[in-house]
């Protein structure tokens, strides 16, 4: 089968790999029909996530058709069209029982903080991902969800990560009706977080980014106020100024480790890798939120140390909430929203690329070429 | 004072405004939907164990191998040795993460050597997706190539001048 193959920072290619094996009685093999490149894949692509081994296949956002099932799989059957949450979760452990499916204790041997994630380095369990023709899916009685027959596959594939992550970012903000919400980052997750902030009753939604076409997109899609932070002397002062010098009620960091905007953070976090990525967006979020406000973090950071203004967190009495999205918990509500036309995820897809051209797709997305918002990889139907 | 219902009218053009609003949105949910089981350790019925038939490095913060695990790329070569060393340290230490980053870089060189060993010359141009640069950012690509060529020329000139000086 064909699969994306990581060769080193900013180098990937398509290669022939063996068809995946059923390794556990609850495994399934899925024939991938759509997979996305996620903004967090770019952290891997750029070599920022430790234990990303040469030869791995990335891809944690994918849908497909069940091709084979293990002897103890009974919730899905061969031929079902399923969407697969990016978290690999057993559904049984203490953390899964709490709905913390991103923190499953039975899917990642190599780290204790995060659960297993498809195609997301060995720090997230060492699973090959869905940027391939076939993928092994553990705990197939729990994760994979049959796609409703009336749902567009392009909507379904974005329900595996981007939509739930954006939604959870807004949910973790504890948004109360009328709140002012600031979203840092107008990538797909930031765009979705801005859109979902309204569903929780936000009174004002503001997005900051540095790329004009993304700002234009989020203005139309969310709809919200969107500003280019490169035109500001200081984004924190700007937010304070437009919130009557109080700060925002809720700030969402939808950027993570590769934030631009601070030379010190860029050098120490992105170039030298001596902290867990550049924490510029997080700094701005903490410093822009009002006293007693809430900072919600869905941007991905590497382990382990960060030059974060923790003193300000204490002094301001901020609540910080952060996690990988627990996709399975949110899916029923989000499927409802998509079916009722309240959310329209597929409108974010700007590029459909054959799987064979994965290297070009990564380059386009990483370097924001051709006004790219969200690329989807389509495996060939021939092989 | 304007009620929430009146405010909602202002956002009537936003489909679904306030549909998930919940004044009781407790900042601790769903982060802490308590079951209290977490106080008592590993109490759940563990799923069947996936056979451990490859080398799986394990965090020292875990007592057991998780019931399923990935089989993507077991540690190998020099990078594998560095990774084994890294897994002697906990996830809260630089001793864990910095060696892993070093191993990743060593692994890149191993990947290139491995390609050659298998008789394959890696096509760096294609792997970097530079066809897309040519299509969508031709000026940027030309600039990068010219800068690269200039740096190489300067470095080459300086090195050969040093050699000549030493010979004299």
Short mmCIF file of C-alpha atoms in Angstrom, two decimals:
data_model
loop_
_atom_site.label_atom_id
_atom_site.label_comp_id
_atom_site.label_asym_id
_atom_site.label_seq_id
_atom_site.Cartn_x
_atom_site.Cartn_y
_atom_site.Cartn_z
CA UNK A 1 0.00 0.00 0.00
CA UNK A 2 1.03 3.62 -0.39
CA UNK A 3 1.79 5.68 2.70
CA UNK A 4 3.36 8.97 3.60
CA UNK A 5 6.90 8.47 4.91
CA UNK A 6 8.66 11.02 7.15
CA UNK A 7 12.34 11.39 6.21
CA UNK A 8 13.39 14.33 8.40
CA UNK A 9 12.48 17.97 9.04
CA UNK A 10 10.51 19.32 6.07
CA UNK A 11 11.11 16.16 4.07
CA UNK A 12 8.35 13.63 3.41
CA UNK A 13 7.54 11.31 0.54
CA UNK A 14 5.13 8.64 -0.54
CA UNK A 15 6.41 5.09 -0.30
CA UNK A 16 5.20 1.56 -0.52
CA UNK A 17 4.66 0.03 2.93
CA UNK A 18 3.24 -3.32 4.07
CA UNK A 19 -0.53 -3.61 4.61
CA UNK A 20 -1.08 -3.10 8.36
CA UNK A 21 -1.60 -6.10 10.63
CA UNK A 22 -4.29 -6.84 13.19
CA UNK A 23 -2.20 -6.86 16.38
CA UNK A 24 -4.93 -7.00 19.01
CA UNK A 25 -8.37 -8.64 19.01
CA UNK A 26 -10.07 -5.24 19.12
CA UNK A 27 -8.13 -3.84 16.13
CA UNK A 28 -9.64 -2.95 12.77
CA UNK A 29 -8.00 -2.09 9.48
CA UNK A 30 -9.54 0.90 7.71
CA UNK A 31 -9.19 1.69 4.02
CA UNK A 32 -8.70 5.43 4.06
CA UNK A 33 -10.90 7.51 1.77
CA UNK A 34 -9.94 10.98 3.07
CA UNK A 35 -7.18 12.20 5.36
CA UNK A 36 -6.18 15.72 6.29
CA UNK A 37 -2.96 17.45 7.12
CA UNK A 38 -3.49 19.16 10.46
CA UNK A 39 -1.73 22.26 11.74
CA UNK A 40 -0.28 20.12 14.50
CA UNK A 41 1.24 17.80 11.87
CA UNK A 42 3.41 20.77 10.97
CA UNK A 43 5.09 20.56 14.39
CA UNK A 44 6.15 17.03 13.43
CA UNK A 45 6.99 18.06 9.87
CA UNK A 46 9.27 20.83 11.15
CA UNK A 47 11.03 18.44 13.53
CA UNK A 48 9.80 20.10 16.72
CA UNK A 49 8.24 17.08 18.45
CA UNK A 50 10.74 14.75 20.16
CA UNK A 51 10.79 11.07 19.17
CA UNK A 52 9.46 11.58 15.66
CA UNK A 53 11.21 8.70 13.95
CA UNK A 54 12.23 8.52 10.30
CA UNK A 55 9.93 6.08 8.52
CA UNK A 56 6.73 7.05 10.40
CA UNK A 57 3.46 7.76 8.65
CA UNK A 58 1.63 10.84 9.95
CA UNK A 59 -2.08 11.60 9.85
CA UNK A 60 -4.56 11.70 12.71
CA UNK A 61 -7.54 13.08 10.78
CA UNK A 62 -9.04 10.43 8.52
CA UNK A 63 -12.16 8.58 7.52
CA UNK A 64 -12.53 5.36 5.58
CA UNK A 65 -14.19 2.04 5.01
CA UNK A 66 -13.72 -0.90 7.39
CA UNK A 67 -11.58 -3.42 5.52
CA UNK A 68 -10.87 -6.00 8.21
CA UNK A 69 -11.78 -6.51 11.88
CA UNK A 70 -10.23 -8.40 14.78
CA UNK A 71 -12.06 -11.31 16.42
CA UNK A 72 -13.48 -9.19 19.25
CA UNK A 73 -14.76 -6.25 17.22
CA UNK A 74 -18.55 -6.15 17.22
CA UNK A 75 -19.54 -2.46 17.06
CA UNK A 76 -18.50 -1.99 13.44
CA UNK A 77 -18.41 -4.39 10.49
CA UNK A 78 -16.51 -4.75 7.25
CA UNK A 79 -17.83 -2.24 4.70
CA UNK A 80 -18.98 0.38 7.25
CA UNK A 81 -17.95 3.96 6.48
CA UNK A 82 -16.42 5.34 9.65
CA UNK A 83 -14.84 8.48 10.97
CA UNK A 84 -12.02 7.82 13.37
CA UNK A 85 -11.35 10.22 16.27
CA UNK A 86 -7.70 11.23 16.45
CA UNK A 87 -7.43 10.01 20.06
CA UNK A 88 -6.81 6.30 20.55
CA UNK A 89 -8.89 5.51 23.63
CA UNK A 90 -9.88 2.26 25.33
CA UNK A 91 -13.12 3.67 26.76
CA UNK A 92 -12.60 1.72 30.00
CA UNK A 93 -9.80 3.23 32.06
CA UNK A 94 -10.35 5.79 34.80
CA UNK A 95 -9.60 8.71 32.50
CA UNK A 96 -11.87 7.48 29.69
CA UNK A 97 -14.61 7.04 32.30
CA UNK A 98 -14.27 10.77 32.99
CA UNK A 99 -14.68 11.58 29.31
CA UNK A 100 -10.97 12.43 29.04
CA UNK A 101 -10.48 10.36 25.91
CA UNK A 102 -7.41 12.37 24.99
CA UNK A 103 -5.76 11.05 28.15
CA UNK A 104 -6.48 7.32 27.87
CA UNK A 105 -4.14 5.27 30.07
CA UNK A 106 -4.22 2.16 27.88
CA UNK A 107 -2.99 3.50 24.57
CA UNK A 108 0.39 5.12 25.10
CA UNK A 109 3.25 3.30 26.71
CA UNK A 110 5.89 5.88 25.91
CA UNK A 111 4.52 8.88 27.80
CA UNK A 112 2.15 9.39 30.68
CA UNK A 113 0.72 12.83 29.90
CA UNK A 114 -1.01 12.22 26.61
CA UNK A 115 -2.89 9.19 25.33
CA UNK A 116 -2.28 7.53 21.98
CA UNK A 117 -2.71 9.59 18.82
CA UNK A 118 -2.56 8.27 15.26
CA UNK A 119 0.60 9.27 13.41
CA UNK A 120 1.83 11.64 16.06
CA UNK A 121 5.38 10.55 16.96
CA UNK A 122 6.33 7.97 19.55
CA UNK A 123 5.62 10.51 22.26
CA UNK A 124 1.97 9.83 21.41
CA UNK A 125 2.34 6.06 21.24
CA UNK A 126 4.16 5.31 17.98
CA UNK A 127 1.12 4.54 15.85
CA UNK A 128 1.25 4.93 12.10
CA UNK A 129 -1.36 7.40 10.89
CA UNK A 130 -3.95 7.76 8.19
CA UNK A 131 -2.02 9.54 5.44
CA UNK A 132 -1.94 6.17 3.78
CA UNK A 133 -4.19 3.79 1.92
CA UNK A 134 -4.79 1.62 5.00
CA UNK A 135 -4.37 2.15 8.72
CA UNK A 136 -4.53 -0.02 11.83
CA UNK A 137 -7.15 1.27 14.28
CA UNK A 138 -6.95 -0.09 17.85
CA UNK A 139 -10.00 -0.22 20.17
CA UNK A 140 -12.33 -0.40 17.19
CA UNK A 141 -15.32 -1.05 19.45
CA UNK A 142 -14.86 2.38 20.94
CA UNK A 143 -13.31 4.99 18.65
CA UNK A 144 -14.61 4.60 15.10
CA UNK A 145 -18.07 6.06 14.56
CA UNK A 146 -20.27 5.09 11.62
CA UNK A 147 -20.79 8.13 9.39
CA UNK A 148 -24.48 9.03 9.08
CA UNK A 149 -25.64 8.19 5.52
CA UNK A 150 -26.61 11.79 4.74
CA UNK A 151 -23.28 13.26 5.80
CA UNK A 152 -20.77 14.62 3.27
CA UNK A 153 -17.40 12.83 3.66
CA UNK A 154 -15.66 16.21 3.62
CA UNK A 155 -17.66 17.23 6.71
CA UNK A 156 -17.04 13.84 8.33
CA UNK A 157 -13.26 14.01 8.01
CA UNK A 158 -13.13 17.35 9.79
CA UNK A 159 -15.16 15.91 12.67
CA UNK A 160 -12.18 13.70 13.55
CA UNK A 161 -10.19 16.62 14.98
CA UNK A 162 -10.57 20.21 13.78
CA UNK A 163 -14.24 20.69 14.62
CA UNK A 164 -14.12 19.04 18.08
CA UNK A 165 -10.86 20.80 18.93
CA UNK A 166 -12.28 24.20 17.99
CA UNK A 167 -15.51 23.44 19.81
CA UNK A 168 -13.72 22.23 22.94
CA UNK A 169 -11.53 25.33 22.90
CA UNK A 170 -14.70 27.41 23.17
CA UNK A 171 -16.25 25.06 25.72
CA UNK A 172 -13.15 25.16 27.93
CA UNK A 173 -13.40 28.94 27.81
CA UNK A 174 -16.50 28.64 30.00
CA UNK A 175 -18.00 31.33 27.77
CA UNK A 176 -21.00 33.08 29.27
CA UNK A 177 -23.55 34.93 27.13
CA UNK A 178 -22.17 38.30 26.12
CA UNK A 179 -18.50 37.45 26.79
CA UNK A 180 -15.70 38.91 24.70
CA UNK A 181 -13.61 36.06 23.30
CA UNK A 182 -10.19 36.51 21.69
CA UNK A 183 -8.81 33.69 19.54
CA UNK A 184 -5.10 33.71 18.79
CA UNK A 185 -4.48 32.07 15.40
CA UNK A 186 -6.65 31.85 12.29
CA UNK A 187 -5.68 28.36 11.22
CA UNK A 188 -8.46 25.80 10.84
CA UNK A 189 -8.76 25.23 14.61
CA UNK A 190 -8.77 28.96 15.39
CA UNK A 191 -11.39 29.52 12.70
CA UNK A 192 -13.58 26.79 14.17
CA UNK A 193 -13.02 28.04 17.75
CA UNK A 194 -14.17 31.51 16.67
CA UNK A 195 -17.26 30.04 15.01
CA UNK A 196 -18.08 27.88 18.04
CA UNK A 197 -17.59 30.75 20.50
CA UNK A 198 -20.87 32.15 19.14
CA UNK A 199 -22.64 28.85 19.90
CA UNK A 200 -21.76 29.35 23.55
CA UNK A 201 -23.23 32.83 23.45
CA UNK A 202 -20.19 35.05 22.99
CA UNK A 203 -21.03 38.72 22.63
CA UNK A 204 -17.90 39.60 20.70
CA UNK A 205 -15.35 37.41 18.93
CA UNK A 206 -11.94 38.75 17.95
CA UNK A 207 -9.27 36.83 16.03
CA UNK A 208 -5.57 37.71 15.68
CA UNK A 209 -3.27 36.28 13.01
CA UNK A 210 -0.53 37.58 10.73
CA UNK A 211 -1.66 36.22 7.36
CA UNK A 212 -4.13 38.43 5.49
CA UNK A 213 -5.94 35.71 3.53
CA UNK A 214 -6.59 33.74 6.72
CA UNK A 215 -7.95 36.86 8.43
CA UNK A 216 -10.23 37.46 5.47
CA UNK A 217 -11.42 33.84 5.63
CA UNK A 218 -12.21 33.91 9.35
CA UNK A 219 -14.02 37.25 9.02
CA UNK A 220 -16.40 35.64 6.56
CA UNK A 221 -16.64 32.19 8.11
CA UNK A 222 -16.91 32.97 11.82
CA UNK A 223 -18.08 35.94 11.39
CA UNK A 224 -15.95 38.05 13.69
CA UNK A 225 -13.51 40.92 14.01
CA UNK A 226 -10.10 39.88 12.71
CA UNK A 227 -6.85 41.82 13.02
CA UNK A 228 -3.31 41.47 11.76
CA UNK A 229 -0.95 41.53 14.74
CA UNK A 230 2.02 42.51 12.61
CA UNK A 231 0.37 45.92 12.22
CA UNK A 232 0.29 46.44 15.99
CA UNK A 233 3.01 47.71 18.29
CA UNK A 234 1.81 45.31 20.95
CA UNK A 235 -1.12 42.87 20.50
CA UNK A 236 -1.75 42.77 24.27
CA UNK A 237 -2.11 46.54 24.47
CA UNK A 238 -4.34 46.43 21.40
CA UNK A 239 -6.71 43.91 23.04
CA UNK A 240 -6.75 45.92 26.26
CA UNK A 241 -7.51 49.09 24.31
CA UNK A 242 -10.47 47.64 22.43
CA UNK A 243 -11.89 46.10 25.61
CA UNK A 244 -12.03 49.35 27.56
CA UNK A 245 -8.63 48.51 29.13
CA UNK A 246 -10.13 45.55 30.99
CA UNK A 247 -9.00 42.61 28.85
CA UNK A 248 -11.03 39.87 27.25
CA UNK A 249 -13.24 37.52 29.24
CA UNK A 250 -11.85 34.48 27.46
CA UNK A 251 -8.63 34.02 25.46
CA UNK A 252 -8.07 30.95 23.30
CA UNK A 253 -4.58 29.84 22.22
CA UNK A 254 -5.17 28.05 18.93
CA UNK A 255 -1.55 28.33 17.79
CA UNK A 256 0.79 26.29 19.96
CA UNK A 257 4.45 25.62 19.48
CA UNK A 258 5.18 27.50 16.28
CA UNK A 259 3.89 30.93 17.11
CA UNK A 260 5.46 33.91 15.41
CA UNK A 261 5.71 37.35 16.93
CA UNK A 262 8.58 37.16 19.41
CA UNK A 263 12.24 36.83 18.44
CA UNK A 264 13.22 35.42 21.85
CA UNK A 265 10.49 32.77 21.75
CA UNK A 266 11.26 31.91 18.13
CA UNK A 267 14.97 31.43 18.81
CA UNK A 268 14.62 29.45 22.05
CA UNK A 269 11.47 27.53 21.17
CA UNK A 270 11.47 26.97 17.41
CA UNK A 271 15.11 27.13 16.42
CA UNK A 272 17.11 25.89 19.42
CA UNK A 273 14.26 23.72 20.79
CA UNK A 274 15.35 24.37 24.36
CA UNK A 275 11.79 25.03 25.44
CA UNK A 276 8.55 23.38 24.38
CA UNK A 277 8.10 25.51 21.29
CA UNK A 278 7.51 29.21 20.98
CA UNK A 279 4.94 30.21 23.59
CA UNK A 280 4.18 33.65 22.15
CA UNK A 281 0.45 33.07 21.67
CA UNK A 282 0.19 31.74 25.21
CA UNK A 283 1.97 34.82 26.58
CA UNK A 284 -0.43 37.05 24.69
CA UNK A 285 -3.43 35.05 25.88
CA UNK A 286 -2.42 35.23 29.54
CA UNK A 287 -1.59 38.89 29.31
CA UNK A 288 -4.69 39.86 27.27
CA UNK A 289 -7.31 38.15 29.42
CA UNK A 290 -9.06 40.18 32.10
CA UNK A 291 -8.47 39.54 35.78
CA UNK A 292 -10.41 36.44 36.75
CA UNK A 293 -10.73 35.47 33.08
CA UNK A 294 -10.21 32.09 31.48
CA UNK A 295 -7.44 31.03 29.11
CA UNK A 296 -8.21 28.00 26.99
CA UNK A 297 -5.30 26.24 25.30
CA UNK A 298 -5.67 23.83 22.39
CA UNK A 299 -2.46 24.79 20.61
CA UNK A 300 -0.01 21.91 20.75
CA UNK A 301 3.21 22.36 22.71
CA UNK A 302 6.11 19.99 22.93
CA UNK A 303 7.45 18.77 26.24
CA UNK A 304 8.53 19.98 28.71
CA UNK A 305 9.72 23.44 29.85
CA UNK A 306 8.20 26.75 28.79
CA UNK A 307 9.12 30.32 29.45
CA UNK A 308 5.55 31.09 30.43
CA UNK A 309 4.52 34.11 32.54
CA UNK A 310 3.21 31.92 35.32
CA UNK A 311 3.57 34.78 37.80
CA UNK A 312 0.91 36.67 35.89
CA UNK A 313 -1.36 33.63 36.01
CA UNK A 314 -1.21 33.72 39.79
CA UNK A 315 -1.44 37.48 40.13
CA UNK A 316 -4.42 37.71 37.84
CA UNK A 317 -6.31 34.75 39.26
CA UNK A 318 -6.67 33.25 35.81
CA UNK A 319 -8.20 29.87 35.21
CA UNK A 320 -6.26 27.95 32.60
CA UNK A 321 -7.92 25.02 30.89
CA UNK A 322 -6.23 22.94 28.28
CA UNK A 323 -6.39 19.53 26.69
CA UNK A 324 -6.44 17.54 23.52
CA UNK A 325 -10.06 17.40 22.39
CA UNK A 326 -12.02 14.41 23.64
CA UNK A 327 -13.53 13.79 20.23
CA UNK A 328 -15.77 10.88 21.14
CA UNK A 329 -17.49 12.85 23.92
CA UNK A 330 -18.33 15.74 21.60
CA UNK A 331 -19.27 13.85 18.45
CA UNK A 332 -23.02 13.37 19.05
CA UNK A 333 -23.58 17.10 19.55
CA UNK A 334 -21.31 18.09 16.67
CA UNK A 335 -22.90 15.64 14.23
CA UNK A 336 -26.22 17.26 15.19
CA UNK A 337 -24.81 20.73 14.50
CA UNK A 338 -23.50 19.66 11.10
CA UNK A 339 -26.77 17.97 10.18
CA UNK A 340 -28.73 21.07 11.21
CA UNK A 341 -26.48 23.33 9.16
CA UNK A 342 -25.20 25.21 12.22
CA UNK A 343 -21.63 24.17 11.44
CA UNK A 344 -20.32 23.80 7.91
CA UNK A 345 -16.84 22.28 8.31
CA UNK A 346 -16.18 21.40 4.67
CA UNK A 347 -16.19 25.09 3.74
CA UNK A 348 -12.69 25.22 5.26
CA UNK A 349 -11.28 22.72 2.76
CA UNK A 350 -9.37 24.65 0.13
CA UNK A 351 -7.12 21.95 -1.33
CA UNK A 352 -7.81 18.36 -2.41
CA UNK A 353 -4.52 16.66 -3.20
CA UNK A 354 -3.81 13.09 -4.35
CA UNK A 355 -2.00 11.14 -1.62
CA UNK A 356 0.91 10.67 -4.04
CA UNK A 357 1.57 14.43 -3.91
CA UNK A 358 1.85 14.52 -0.12
CA UNK A 359 5.20 16.39 -0.13
CA UNK A 360 3.73 19.25 -2.16
CA UNK A 361 0.64 19.30 0.06
CA UNK A 362 2.79 19.67 3.20
CA UNK A 363 4.82 22.44 1.60
CA UNK A 364 1.70 24.31 0.48
CA UNK A 365 0.12 24.08 3.93
CA UNK A 366 3.29 24.77 5.93
CA UNK A 367 4.27 27.80 3.88
CA UNK A 368 0.71 29.08 3.41
CA UNK A 369 1.01 28.98 -0.38
CA UNK A 370 -1.98 29.36 -2.72
CA UNK A 371 -4.21 30.76 0.09
CA UNK A 372 -4.36 27.33 1.71
CA UNK A 373 -6.63 26.91 4.75
CA UNK A 374 -7.12 23.13 4.94
CA UNK A 375 -5.71 20.43 2.64
CA UNK A 376 -7.27 16.99 2.26
CA UNK A 377 -5.37 14.02 0.86
CA UNK A 378 -7.28 11.60 -1.33
CA UNK A 379 -5.76 8.12 -1.72
CA UNK A 380 -6.01 6.61 -5.17
CA UNK A 381 -8.96 4.27 -5.63
CA UNK A 382 -7.03 2.14 -8.13
CA UNK A 383 -4.75 0.09 -5.89
CA UNK B 1 -30.51 46.14 31.66
CA UNK B 2 -30.57 44.11 28.48
CA UNK B 3 -31.49 40.48 29.11
CA UNK B 4 -29.71 37.53 27.50
CA UNK B 5 -32.77 37.00 25.28
CA UNK B 6 -32.61 40.60 24.04
CA UNK B 7 -28.88 40.29 23.41
CA UNK B 8 -29.49 37.18 21.34
CA UNK B 9 -31.53 39.26 18.93
CA UNK B 10 -28.39 41.22 18.11
CA UNK B 11 -26.78 38.03 16.88
CA UNK B 12 -29.75 36.68 14.97
CA UNK B 13 -27.64 36.69 11.80
CA UNK B 14 -25.30 34.16 13.41
CA UNK B 15 -26.74 30.73 12.91
CA UNK B 16 -26.92 28.86 16.21
CA UNK B 17 -26.03 31.81 18.44
CA UNK B 18 -26.13 30.75 22.08
CA UNK B 19 -27.40 27.25 21.27
CA UNK B 20 -24.87 25.67 23.64
CA UNK B 21 -24.85 28.49 26.18
CA UNK B 22 -25.05 27.20 29.70
CA UNK B 23 -24.80 29.62 32.62
CA UNK B 24 -23.68 26.67 34.72
CA UNK B 25 -20.74 25.97 32.41
CA UNK B 26 -18.52 24.83 35.26
CA UNK B 27 -14.88 25.60 34.47
CA UNK B 28 -13.92 22.23 35.91
CA UNK B 29 -16.07 20.26 33.45
CA UNK B 30 -15.15 18.20 31.45
CA UNK B 31 -11.62 18.37 32.74
CA UNK B 32 -12.69 16.84 35.99
CA UNK B 33 -15.83 14.80 35.61
CA UNK B 34 -15.00 12.97 38.77
CA UNK B 35 -15.53 9.29 39.27
CA UNK B 36 -13.15 9.13 42.27
CA UNK B 37 -11.73 5.96 40.75
CA UNK B 38 -8.55 7.83 39.96
CA UNK B 39 -7.76 7.89 43.69
CA UNK B 40 -7.64 4.12 43.87
CA UNK B 41 -5.20 3.36 41.05
CA UNK B 42 -5.63 0.85 38.25
CA UNK B 43 -9.12 -0.37 39.08
CA UNK B 44 -10.63 -0.90 35.63
CA UNK B 45 -10.82 -4.20 33.76
CA UNK B 46 -7.74 -3.90 31.62
CA UNK B 47 -8.21 -4.74 27.94
CA UNK B 48 -6.35 -7.78 26.62
CA UNK B 49 -2.60 -7.14 26.28
CA UNK B 50 -1.24 -6.73 22.75
CA UNK B 51 1.69 -9.14 22.37
CA UNK B 52 4.99 -7.35 22.97
CA UNK B 53 6.89 -8.76 20.00
CA UNK B 54 8.92 -5.65 19.18
CA UNK B 55 11.03 -3.37 21.33
CA UNK B 56 8.74 -0.82 22.96
CA UNK B 57 10.34 1.92 25.00
CA UNK B 58 8.35 2.67 28.12
CA UNK B 59 8.04 5.83 30.19
CA UNK B 60 9.43 5.30 33.70
CA UNK B 61 6.27 6.99 34.92
CA UNK B 62 4.22 3.92 33.97
CA UNK B 63 4.17 0.64 35.84
CA UNK B 64 3.07 -1.40 32.82
CA UNK B 65 3.01 -1.43 29.04
CA UNK B 66 -0.33 0.00 27.88
CA UNK B 67 -2.75 -2.66 26.62
CA UNK B 68 -2.23 -1.56 23.02
CA UNK B 69 0.72 0.29 21.58
CA UNK B 70 2.05 1.46 18.24
CA UNK B 71 4.35 -0.63 16.12
CA UNK B 72 5.46 2.03 13.68
CA UNK B 73 9.23 2.22 13.90
CA UNK B 74 11.02 0.40 16.72
CA UNK B 75 14.30 1.96 17.86
CA UNK B 76 17.31 0.98 15.81
CA UNK B 77 20.93 1.95 15.17
CA UNK B 78 22.72 4.76 16.96
CA UNK B 79 19.49 6.78 17.26
CA UNK B 80 17.92 3.77 18.96
CA UNK B 81 20.72 3.66 21.51
CA UNK B 82 20.26 7.36 22.27
CA UNK B 83 16.50 6.80 22.64
CA UNK B 84 17.08 3.91 25.07
CA UNK B 85 19.29 6.24 27.12
CA UNK B 86 16.57 8.95 27.07
CA UNK B 87 14.00 6.54 28.46
CA UNK B 88 16.06 6.18 31.65
CA UNK B 89 14.79 9.62 32.63
CA UNK B 90 11.31 10.78 33.52
CA UNK B 91 9.17 12.93 31.24
CA UNK B 92 9.78 15.91 33.50
CA UNK B 93 13.51 16.02 32.79
CA UNK B 94 15.56 17.53 29.99
CA UNK B 95 17.55 14.29 30.21
CA UNK B 96 14.57 12.63 28.55
CA UNK B 97 13.63 15.14 25.86
CA UNK B 98 16.95 16.55 24.65
CA UNK B 99 18.47 13.12 23.86
CA UNK B 100 15.25 12.28 21.99
CA UNK B 101 15.64 15.39 19.86
CA UNK B 102 19.30 14.48 19.24
CA UNK B 103 18.23 10.95 18.30
CA UNK B 104 15.73 12.39 15.82
CA UNK B 105 18.51 14.31 14.07
CA UNK B 106 20.83 11.29 14.01
CA UNK B 107 17.92 9.26 12.67
CA UNK B 108 17.63 11.61 9.68
CA UNK B 109 21.22 10.82 8.66
CA UNK B 110 20.55 7.11 9.23
CA UNK B 111 17.53 7.42 6.94
CA UNK B 112 19.65 8.85 4.13
CA UNK B 113 22.34 6.17 4.61
CA UNK B 114 19.62 3.52 4.62
CA UNK B 115 18.20 4.87 1.35
CA UNK B 116 21.61 4.62 -0.33
CA UNK B 117 22.13 1.13 1.13
CA UNK B 118 18.92 0.04 -0.54
CA UNK B 119 20.12 1.55 -3.81
CA UNK B 120 17.85 4.55 -3.65
CA UNK B 121 19.02 8.13 -4.07
CA UNK B 122 16.66 10.31 -2.03
CA UNK B 123 15.05 12.98 -4.17
CA UNK B 124 15.38 15.88 -1.73
CA UNK B 125 13.74 18.31 -4.21
CA UNK B 126 10.58 16.18 -4.34
CA UNK B 127 10.61 15.32 -0.61
CA UNK B 128 10.62 19.01 0.25
CA UNK B 129 7.61 19.51 -2.02
CA UNK B 130 9.50 22.10 -4.06
CA UNK B 131 7.28 21.52 -7.05
CA UNK B 132 4.69 23.49 -5.08
CA UNK B 133 7.21 26.29 -4.53
CA UNK B 134 7.84 26.36 -8.29
CA UNK B 135 4.12 26.60 -8.94
CA UNK B 136 2.99 29.02 -6.22
CA UNK B 137 6.11 30.85 -4.99
CA UNK B 138 8.55 30.90 -7.91
CA UNK B 139 10.22 34.16 -6.86
CA UNK B 140 10.73 32.87 -3.32
CA UNK B 141 12.26 29.66 -4.62
CA UNK B 142 14.62 31.51 -6.98
CA UNK B 143 15.64 33.79 -4.11
CA UNK B 144 16.33 30.78 -1.85
CA UNK B 145 18.41 29.09 -4.55
CA UNK B 146 20.41 32.27 -5.25
CA UNK B 147 21.09 32.85 -1.53
CA UNK B 148 22.14 29.19 -1.14
CA UNK B 149 24.43 29.46 -4.16
CA UNK B 150 25.96 32.71 -2.87
CA UNK B 151 26.64 31.24 0.59
CA UNK B 152 28.18 28.10 -0.97
CA UNK B 153 30.38 30.19 -3.28
CA UNK B 154 31.60 32.44 -0.45
CA UNK B 155 32.27 29.42 1.81
CA UNK B 156 34.10 27.60 -0.99
CA UNK B 157 36.20 30.68 -1.85
CA UNK B 158 37.17 31.26 1.79
CA UNK B 159 38.07 27.62 2.33
CA UNK B 160 40.22 27.38 -0.81
CA UNK B 161 41.96 30.68 0.06
CA UNK B 162 42.78 29.33 3.56
CA UNK B 163 44.23 26.18 1.98
CA UNK B 164 46.43 28.22 -0.39
CA UNK B 165 47.65 30.43 2.52
CA UNK B 166 48.53 27.35 4.60
CA UNK B 167 50.49 25.80 1.69
CA UNK B 168 52.66 28.93 1.41
#
